[in-house]
Amino acid sequence: MNAQDEKLLIKQIREKAESYRDWTAQNLSQIIKVPAMSNQERDRILFLKELCERIGFDEVRIDGLGNLLARVGSGPQKLVIDAHIDTVGVGDRSQWKRDPFSGDIEGGLVHGRGTSDQTGGAASMLTAGRILKELAYSGAYSVWFVFSIIEEDCDGMCWKYLIEEEHFIPDFFVSTEPTSLRLYRGHRGRMEMEVHLKGVSCHGSAPERGVSAAYKAARAALAIEKLNEELKPDADCFLGKGTVVVSKIDVHGPSQCAVPDQAMLYLDRRLTWGENRDMAIEQVRSAILAAGLDAVEVIMPEYRVHSWTGKEYGQELYFPTWKLQADHPLVQAGSQTYTRLFGVPPEVDKWTFSTNCVAVAGRHDIPCIGFGPGDEAQAHAPNEVTHIDDLWKAAAFYAALPYTLPEVLAQSRT
């Protein structure tokens, strides 16, 4: 394709996406009206399957775990564009100014739980698929739009399943998690840990006869606070420092009138570049031992669940760090796509939170970028919204990327 034809194609994609602005917003509104908390996604997946079939994707199927996959094109390589379609719960409903599942369209916004995190991405993907079908896309890629599940409970497990169990392996991957239309190329990993401490119980009327697991837990929590302060602040200038926080403390014993003999601290550990599970576990163990505590057990829990299809699956709660270099061809293709569509280069950054890329890039070293409608600050917050103008612009990006990527890859090989 010569430069003039390419310019006309990009212009056509933008015009189509903008003309479908209201259609995309209406689709998002309808998606929001079908609630889908994590591991309760059946009705939303079936609704999205019906929309994909109505649009006319080349292939539409549901995998064994319950993810929905829709394809345009039949190229030899897989370009995957992913949105998780499950959401967190509503929380305190009194903090919501309108029904969390209203899907109201008002003031240039779509309202409701999941509009930013992250069914806005799903709605934009539907529009991108429609545009590619109308353009009769027949390029280098099979472009797969994946509407994935259980991300909020266990990010990346859906893709661990697809890659390791169904051997569905992307060549390139785009997450549509909210980026405020910035181009993202990484984020910190994370893991969860349990710290188990033992005391000696005795009657509460004579606490000197026992050893309180509660007091051990208190000292251990302060040791974790100190560890967080000591984690290297300059470990990675792009991703930032790792962190650790005590997110839960559970203490119990034989009765309310006894010195407790068991305690558990639950830890949320964010991992920067160069940090891994073994390092993090040893850091916690050493910090607690240095506080004068002994007989400490530090373990990494496992998540296991039956999905909406009945399939049982799980993994340890470890989600590896990932990033792409700024000059990676996928990052450059994303940047060129954005610039050609909108006339200015994108802001390149990273997520604060975690995404399905922990499995695709973190576990399996498959190149990933992020580009999505919605704002990260809206995630899990009451009165969640997303901007309608973000939706059509994201759709244009997803439709244009399959045309730009082969060109950038060819340039990188010369």
Short mmCIF file of C-alpha atoms in Angstrom, two decimals:
data_model
loop_
_atom_site.label_atom_id
_atom_site.label_comp_id
_atom_site.label_asym_id
_atom_site.label_seq_id
_atom_site.Cartn_x
_atom_site.Cartn_y
_atom_site.Cartn_z
CA MET A 1 0.00 0.00 0.00
CA ASN A 2 1.45 3.37 -0.99
CA ALA A 3 1.45 6.38 1.29
CA GLN A 4 -1.54 8.03 -0.41
CA ASP A 5 -3.70 4.90 -0.17
CA GLU A 6 -2.70 4.44 3.45
CA LYS A 7 -3.62 8.02 4.27
CA LEU A 8 -7.04 7.56 2.67
CA LEU A 9 -7.58 4.29 4.55
CA ILE A 10 -6.76 5.85 7.93
CA LYS A 11 -9.09 8.75 7.12
CA GLN A 12 -11.84 6.30 6.22
CA ILE A 13 -11.37 4.36 9.47
CA ARG A 14 -11.58 7.53 11.53
CA GLU A 15 -14.69 8.72 9.70
CA LYS A 16 -16.41 5.36 10.15
CA ALA A 17 -15.55 5.22 13.86
CA GLU A 18 -16.83 8.75 14.42
CA SER A 19 -20.04 8.01 12.49
CA TYR A 20 -20.63 5.05 14.82
CA ARG A 21 -20.16 7.22 17.92
CA ASP A 22 -23.75 6.91 19.13
CA TRP A 23 -24.00 3.24 18.11
CA THR A 24 -20.93 2.44 20.22
CA ALA A 25 -22.33 4.33 23.21
CA GLN A 26 -25.67 2.53 22.89
CA ASN A 27 -23.90 -0.84 22.79
CA LEU A 28 -22.01 0.05 25.97
CA SER A 29 -25.25 1.14 27.61
CA GLN A 30 -26.86 -2.20 26.79
CA ILE A 31 -23.82 -4.13 28.06
CA ILE A 32 -23.97 -2.28 31.40
CA LYS A 33 -27.63 -3.28 31.80
CA VAL A 34 -26.55 -6.95 31.97
CA PRO A 35 -24.61 -7.15 35.28
CA ALA A 36 -21.57 -9.44 35.29
CA MET A 37 -19.62 -9.56 38.52
CA SER A 38 -16.48 -11.69 38.41
CA ASN A 39 -17.35 -15.35 37.85
CA GLN A 40 -21.00 -14.45 37.16
CA GLU A 41 -20.52 -13.49 33.50
CA ARG A 42 -22.80 -15.96 31.69
CA ASP A 43 -25.58 -13.56 30.68
CA ARG A 44 -23.20 -10.82 29.54
CA ILE A 45 -21.06 -13.25 27.54
CA LEU A 46 -24.14 -14.62 25.77
CA PHE A 47 -25.36 -11.07 25.07
CA LEU A 48 -21.98 -10.12 23.59
CA LYS A 49 -21.94 -13.32 21.53
CA GLU A 50 -25.27 -12.30 20.01
CA LEU A 51 -23.89 -8.83 19.19
CA CYS A 52 -20.79 -10.31 17.54
CA GLU A 53 -22.90 -12.65 15.43
CA ARG A 54 -25.17 -9.77 14.43
CA ILE A 55 -22.13 -7.71 13.33
CA GLY A 56 -20.92 -10.64 11.23
CA PHE A 57 -17.52 -11.59 12.63
CA ASP A 58 -15.83 -14.36 10.65
CA GLU A 59 -15.82 -16.67 13.67
CA VAL A 60 -17.50 -16.43 17.08
CA ARG A 61 -16.96 -19.02 19.81
CA ILE A 62 -16.85 -19.53 23.56
CA ASP A 63 -13.89 -21.43 25.00
CA GLY A 64 -14.01 -24.06 27.74
CA LEU A 65 -13.55 -21.58 30.57
CA GLY A 66 -16.19 -19.16 29.26
CA ASN A 67 -14.24 -16.47 27.39
CA LEU A 68 -15.81 -15.18 24.17
CA LEU A 69 -13.59 -15.02 21.06
CA ALA A 70 -14.53 -13.27 17.81
CA ARG A 71 -12.32 -13.14 14.69
CA VAL A 72 -11.97 -10.93 11.64
CA GLY A 73 -9.51 -11.93 8.91
CA SER A 74 -7.56 -15.13 8.36
CA GLY A 75 -3.92 -14.09 8.36
CA PRO A 76 -1.28 -16.50 9.68
CA GLN A 77 -0.48 -14.45 12.81
CA LYS A 78 -2.76 -13.59 15.72
CA LEU A 79 -3.28 -9.98 16.76
CA VAL A 80 -5.43 -10.13 19.89
CA ILE A 81 -7.42 -7.21 21.32
CA ASP A 82 -8.74 -8.03 24.80
CA ALA A 83 -11.33 -6.65 27.21
CA HIS A 84 -12.31 -8.35 30.44
CA ILE A 85 -16.08 -8.02 30.74
CA ASP A 86 -16.49 -8.87 34.44
CA THR A 87 -16.68 -6.12 37.06
CA VAL A 88 -16.27 -5.67 40.76
CA GLY A 89 -19.40 -5.28 42.86
CA VAL A 90 -21.28 -2.07 43.52
CA GLY A 91 -20.16 -1.48 47.11
CA ASP A 92 -22.22 0.99 49.15
CA ARG A 93 -25.21 1.82 46.93
CA SER A 94 -25.93 4.97 48.92
CA GLN A 95 -22.79 6.49 47.33
CA TRP A 96 -24.25 6.09 43.81
CA LYS A 97 -26.24 9.00 42.40
CA ARG A 98 -28.04 6.71 39.93
CA ASP A 99 -28.62 3.01 39.36
CA PRO A 100 -25.17 1.41 38.86
CA PHE A 101 -26.61 -0.67 36.01
CA SER A 102 -28.65 2.08 34.34
CA GLY A 103 -26.30 2.51 31.40
CA ASP A 104 -27.57 6.10 31.21
CA ILE A 105 -26.19 8.20 28.36
CA GLU A 106 -26.04 11.83 29.40
CA GLY A 107 -23.69 14.79 29.11
CA GLY A 108 -21.29 13.06 26.74
CA LEU A 109 -20.87 10.19 29.21
CA VAL A 110 -22.06 6.62 29.68
CA HIS A 111 -22.84 5.89 33.33
CA GLY A 112 -22.60 2.65 35.26
CA ARG A 113 -20.45 0.01 36.86
CA GLY A 114 -17.82 -1.14 34.42
CA THR A 115 -18.03 1.71 31.92
CA SER A 116 -14.35 2.53 32.44
CA ASP A 117 -13.19 -0.77 33.93
CA GLN A 118 -13.63 -1.98 31.36
CA THR A 119 -16.59 -2.71 29.18
CA GLY A 120 -15.97 0.59 27.37
CA GLY A 121 -13.10 -1.27 25.75
CA ALA A 122 -15.44 -4.10 24.82
CA ALA A 123 -17.90 -1.71 23.15
CA SER A 124 -15.07 -0.10 21.16
CA MET A 125 -13.89 -3.54 20.08
CA LEU A 126 -17.32 -4.33 18.65
CA THR A 127 -17.16 -1.16 16.57
CA ALA A 128 -13.63 -1.92 15.41
CA GLY A 129 -14.76 -5.37 14.30
CA ARG A 130 -17.64 -3.85 12.35
CA ILE A 131 -15.26 -1.41 10.62
CA LEU A 132 -12.81 -4.17 9.68
CA LYS A 133 -15.64 -6.26 8.25
CA GLU A 134 -16.91 -3.31 6.19
CA LEU A 135 -13.40 -2.72 4.87
CA ALA A 136 -13.15 -6.45 3.98
CA TYR A 137 -9.91 -6.70 5.97
CA SER A 138 -7.65 -9.43 4.59
CA GLY A 139 -4.25 -8.48 5.97
CA ALA A 140 -1.42 -10.26 7.70
CA TYR A 141 -3.35 -11.05 10.88
CA SER A 142 -6.25 -12.97 12.17
CA VAL A 143 -7.57 -10.18 14.38
CA TRP A 144 -9.12 -11.72 17.47
CA PHE A 145 -11.35 -9.73 19.78
CA VAL A 146 -11.48 -11.53 23.15
CA PHE A 147 -14.08 -10.76 25.80
CA SER A 148 -12.49 -12.39 28.83
CA ILE A 149 -13.75 -13.38 32.29
CA ILE A 150 -12.73 -13.61 35.97
CA GLU A 151 -10.12 -10.85 35.63
CA GLU A 152 -11.29 -8.90 38.68
CA ASP A 153 -10.90 -11.94 40.92
CA CYS A 154 -7.69 -13.25 39.35
CA ASP A 155 -6.13 -11.08 36.65
CA GLY A 156 -4.58 -13.01 33.81
CA MET A 157 -5.98 -16.43 34.76
CA CYS A 158 -8.27 -16.36 31.71
CA TRP A 159 -5.23 -15.93 29.48
CA LYS A 160 -3.19 -18.48 31.38
CA TYR A 161 -6.00 -20.88 30.51
CA LEU A 162 -6.19 -19.87 26.85
CA ILE A 163 -2.43 -20.09 26.31
CA GLU A 164 -1.59 -23.14 28.42
CA GLU A 165 -4.74 -25.26 28.10
CA GLU A 166 -6.23 -24.33 24.71
CA HIS A 167 -2.87 -23.40 23.11
CA PHE A 168 -4.34 -20.17 21.77
CA ILE A 169 -1.16 -18.11 21.56
CA PRO A 170 -1.19 -14.47 20.39
CA ASP A 171 1.68 -13.00 18.41
CA PHE A 172 0.76 -9.50 19.59
CA PHE A 173 -1.67 -8.38 22.28
CA VAL A 174 -3.55 -5.17 23.05
CA SER A 175 -5.28 -4.67 26.39
CA THR A 176 -8.20 -2.26 26.30
CA GLU A 177 -8.09 -1.53 30.04
CA PRO A 178 -8.61 2.20 30.69
CA THR A 179 -5.65 4.40 29.73
CA SER A 180 -7.43 7.72 29.01
CA LEU A 181 -6.36 7.09 25.38
CA ARG A 182 -2.71 7.01 26.36
CA LEU A 183 -0.44 4.28 25.04
CA TYR A 184 0.81 2.02 27.85
CA ARG A 185 3.78 -0.31 27.68
CA GLY A 186 3.98 -1.94 31.12
CA HIS A 187 2.98 -2.12 34.75
CA ARG A 188 4.21 -3.59 38.00
CA GLY A 189 3.43 -7.18 38.86
CA ARG A 190 1.88 -8.30 42.08
CA MET A 191 1.45 -11.23 44.41
CA GLU A 192 -0.51 -12.06 47.53
CA MET A 193 0.97 -13.63 50.64
CA GLU A 194 -0.23 -15.04 53.93
CA VAL A 195 1.93 -14.76 57.04
CA HIS A 196 1.01 -17.28 59.73
CA LEU A 197 2.12 -16.79 63.34
CA LYS A 198 1.52 -19.00 66.38
CA GLY A 199 1.15 -18.14 70.04
CA VAL A 200 0.25 -20.13 73.14
CA SER A 201 -3.29 -19.85 74.45
CA CYS A 202 -4.30 -19.54 78.08
CA HIS A 203 -7.17 -18.12 80.06
CA GLY A 204 -7.66 -14.41 79.45
CA SER A 205 -7.67 -13.75 83.19
CA ALA A 206 -3.96 -14.63 83.35
CA PRO A 207 -2.39 -13.56 80.05
CA GLU A 208 1.11 -13.93 81.45
CA ARG A 209 0.70 -17.70 81.18
CA GLY A 210 0.46 -17.58 77.39
CA VAL A 211 2.00 -15.97 74.31
CA SER A 212 -0.39 -13.72 72.39
CA ALA A 213 -0.52 -14.24 68.64
CA ALA A 214 -2.29 -10.87 68.47
CA TYR A 215 0.73 -9.01 69.80
CA LYS A 216 2.96 -10.98 67.43
CA ALA A 217 0.70 -9.93 64.57
CA ALA A 218 0.96 -6.29 65.63
CA ARG A 219 4.77 -6.44 65.65
CA ALA A 220 4.76 -8.27 62.33
CA ALA A 221 2.53 -5.59 60.77
CA LEU A 222 4.95 -2.88 61.91
CA ALA A 223 7.81 -4.92 60.42
CA ILE A 224 5.99 -4.98 57.07
CA GLU A 225 5.46 -1.21 57.27
CA LYS A 226 9.20 -0.81 57.77
CA LEU A 227 9.94 -3.21 54.90
CA ASN A 228 7.77 -1.14 52.56
CA GLU A 229 9.81 1.96 53.41
CA GLU A 230 13.07 0.11 52.72
CA LEU A 231 12.13 -1.26 49.27
CA LYS A 232 14.41 0.36 46.72
CA PRO A 233 12.90 3.62 45.45
CA ASP A 234 15.00 3.62 42.27
CA ALA A 235 14.55 -0.02 41.28
CA ASP A 236 12.99 0.98 37.95
CA CYS A 237 12.65 4.55 36.73
CA PHE A 238 9.71 3.67 34.46
CA LEU A 239 7.62 1.32 36.59
CA GLY A 240 8.50 2.84 39.97
CA LYS A 241 9.26 1.11 43.26
CA GLY A 242 7.74 -2.06 44.61
CA THR A 243 5.40 -1.85 47.60
CA VAL A 244 3.99 -4.11 50.29
CA VAL A 245 1.01 -3.50 52.55
CA VAL A 246 -0.90 -5.47 55.17
CA SER A 247 -4.46 -5.69 53.80
CA LYS A 248 -5.98 -7.95 56.45
CA ILE A 249 -5.23 -9.27 59.94
CA ASP A 250 -7.06 -12.27 61.41
CA VAL A 251 -6.44 -13.34 65.00
CA HIS A 252 -8.25 -16.07 66.89
CA GLY A 253 -7.96 -18.54 69.73
CA PRO A 254 -10.08 -21.03 71.66
CA SER A 255 -12.51 -18.40 72.98
CA GLN A 256 -13.17 -14.70 73.51
CA CYS A 257 -11.86 -15.19 77.04
CA ALA A 258 -8.49 -16.58 75.97
CA VAL A 259 -5.14 -15.36 74.76
CA PRO A 260 -5.22 -15.98 70.97
CA ASP A 261 -2.85 -18.63 69.68
CA GLN A 262 -3.16 -18.07 65.90
CA ALA A 263 -2.71 -15.03 63.67
CA MET A 264 -2.67 -14.43 59.94
CA LEU A 265 -1.58 -11.32 58.05
CA TYR A 266 -2.61 -10.96 54.40
CA LEU A 267 -0.19 -8.98 52.24
CA ASP A 268 -0.55 -7.19 48.91
CA ARG A 269 2.90 -6.99 47.30
CA ARG A 270 3.47 -4.93 44.13
CA LEU A 271 6.56 -6.05 42.20
CA THR A 272 8.73 -3.77 40.11
CA TRP A 273 11.21 -4.82 37.43
CA GLY A 274 13.69 -7.41 38.72
CA GLU A 275 11.55 -8.51 41.68
CA ASN A 276 9.95 -11.95 41.82
CA ARG A 277 8.01 -14.23 44.13
CA ASP A 278 10.97 -15.93 45.84
CA MET A 279 12.65 -12.61 46.59
CA ALA A 280 9.44 -11.13 47.97
CA ILE A 281 8.68 -14.10 50.24
CA GLU A 282 12.22 -14.08 51.63
CA GLN A 283 12.05 -10.32 52.26
CA VAL A 284 8.90 -10.75 54.33
CA ARG A 285 10.27 -13.69 56.27
CA SER A 286 13.51 -11.86 57.03
CA ALA A 287 11.72 -8.66 58.07
CA ILE A 288 9.54 -10.51 60.56
CA LEU A 289 12.42 -12.53 61.97
CA ALA A 290 14.41 -9.30 62.38
CA ALA A 291 11.55 -7.96 64.51
CA GLY A 292 12.24 -10.70 67.05
CA LEU A 293 9.52 -13.09 65.96
CA ASP A 294 10.07 -16.74 65.22
CA ALA A 295 8.12 -19.71 63.83
CA VAL A 296 6.80 -17.59 60.98
CA GLU A 297 5.31 -19.23 57.89
CA VAL A 298 4.98 -17.22 54.67
CA ILE A 299 2.93 -18.79 51.89
CA MET A 300 1.44 -17.73 48.55
CA PRO A 301 -2.24 -18.70 48.37
CA GLU A 302 -3.99 -20.22 45.35
CA TYR A 303 -7.16 -19.09 43.61
CA ARG A 304 -9.39 -21.88 42.31
CA VAL A 305 -12.95 -21.62 41.04
CA HIS A 306 -15.62 -23.18 38.84
CA SER A 307 -16.31 -20.73 36.01
CA TRP A 308 -19.79 -20.08 34.64
CA THR A 309 -19.32 -23.01 32.24
CA GLY A 310 -18.62 -25.35 35.17
CA LYS A 311 -14.93 -25.64 34.29
CA GLU A 312 -12.66 -25.74 37.36
CA TYR A 313 -9.41 -23.84 37.04
CA GLY A 314 -6.95 -21.97 39.22
CA GLN A 315 -3.47 -20.64 39.78
CA GLU A 316 -1.22 -19.33 42.51
CA LEU A 317 -1.75 -15.65 43.30
CA TYR A 318 1.39 -14.47 41.52
CA PHE A 319 1.23 -12.04 38.62
CA PRO A 320 4.62 -11.25 37.03
CA THR A 321 5.87 -7.78 36.16
CA TRP A 322 6.12 -6.84 32.48
CA LYS A 323 7.17 -3.97 30.24
CA LEU A 324 8.14 -3.30 26.63
CA GLN A 325 10.94 -0.98 25.67
CA ALA A 326 9.84 2.29 24.09
CA ASP A 327 11.45 1.33 20.76
CA HIS A 328 9.72 -2.06 20.52
CA PRO A 329 7.92 -2.42 17.15
CA LEU A 330 4.52 -2.93 18.82
CA VAL A 331 4.92 0.28 20.83
CA GLN A 332 6.07 2.09 17.70
CA ALA A 333 3.12 0.70 15.72
CA GLY A 334 0.75 1.90 18.42
CA SER A 335 2.34 5.32 18.37
CA GLN A 336 2.21 5.61 14.57
CA THR A 337 -1.41 4.44 14.50
CA TYR A 338 -2.43 7.09 17.02
CA THR A 339 -0.47 9.85 15.28
CA ARG A 340 -1.93 9.06 11.86
CA LEU A 341 -5.47 9.01 13.25
CA PHE A 342 -5.34 12.07 15.48
CA GLY A 343 -2.48 14.22 14.19
CA VAL A 344 -0.39 14.23 17.38
CA PRO A 345 1.77 11.57 19.07
CA PRO A 346 0.30 9.74 22.04
CA GLU A 347 1.46 10.07 25.62
CA VAL A 348 3.29 6.85 26.49
CA ASP A 349 2.97 5.67 30.07
CA LYS A 350 2.08 2.71 32.34
CA TRP A 351 -0.79 1.44 34.46
CA THR A 352 -0.79 1.74 38.24
CA PHE A 353 -2.98 -1.34 38.57
CA SER A 354 -2.63 -4.84 37.14
CA THR A 355 -4.14 -6.30 33.94
CA ASN A 356 -4.39 -9.53 31.94
CA CYS A 357 -0.94 -8.68 30.54
CA VAL A 358 0.58 -10.33 33.64
CA ALA A 359 -0.17 -13.66 31.97
CA VAL A 360 0.39 -12.78 28.31
CA ALA A 361 3.58 -10.72 28.73
CA GLY A 362 4.61 -11.51 32.32
CA ARG A 363 4.33 -15.30 32.15
CA HIS A 364 4.67 -15.93 28.41
CA ASP A 365 6.76 -13.02 27.09
CA ILE A 366 4.27 -12.10 24.35
CA PRO A 367 4.50 -8.41 23.35
CA CYS A 368 1.67 -6.33 24.85
CA ILE A 369 0.53 -2.73 24.78
CA GLY A 370 -2.40 -1.01 26.40
CA PHE A 371 -4.81 1.47 24.87
CA GLY A 372 -8.28 1.98 26.19
CA PRO A 373 -11.19 4.34 26.68
CA GLY A 374 -12.02 5.38 30.23
CA ASP A 375 -9.95 6.59 33.14
CA GLU A 376 -8.02 4.45 35.58
CA ALA A 377 -9.22 6.63 38.48
CA GLN A 378 -12.81 5.59 37.69
CA ALA A 379 -12.03 1.91 38.30
CA HIS A 380 -13.92 0.41 41.25
CA ALA A 381 -15.26 3.85 42.24
CA PRO A 382 -18.92 4.82 42.74
CA ASN A 383 -20.60 6.82 39.95
CA GLU A 384 -18.32 5.28 37.35
CA VAL A 385 -18.46 6.85 33.88
CA THR A 386 -16.64 6.89 30.58
CA HIS A 387 -16.48 9.53 27.84
CA ILE A 388 -18.33 8.72 24.62
CA ASP A 389 -15.63 10.45 22.56
CA ASP A 390 -13.08 8.06 24.05
CA LEU A 391 -15.11 5.14 22.74
CA TRP A 392 -15.06 5.99 19.05
CA LYS A 393 -11.41 7.05 19.15
CA ALA A 394 -10.44 3.73 20.73
CA ALA A 395 -12.46 1.89 18.09
CA ALA A 396 -10.58 3.75 15.34
CA PHE A 397 -7.25 2.79 16.95
CA TYR A 398 -8.16 -0.93 17.14
CA ALA A 399 -9.35 -0.96 13.52
CA ALA A 400 -6.27 0.88 12.20
CA LEU A 401 -3.57 -1.03 14.12
CA PRO A 402 -3.75 -4.21 11.96
CA TYR A 403 -2.86 -2.09 8.93
CA THR A 404 -0.02 -0.18 10.62
CA LEU A 405 1.70 -3.04 12.49
CA PRO A 406 2.99 -5.01 9.47
CA GLU A 407 4.54 -1.88 8.03
CA VAL A 408 6.38 -1.05 11.27
CA LEU A 409 7.56 -4.66 11.65
CA ALA A 410 8.94 -4.60 8.10
CA GLN A 411 10.78 -1.34 8.80
CA SER A 412 12.28 -2.80 12.02
CA ARG A 413 13.76 -5.72 10.06
CA THR A 414 15.59 -3.56 7.53
#
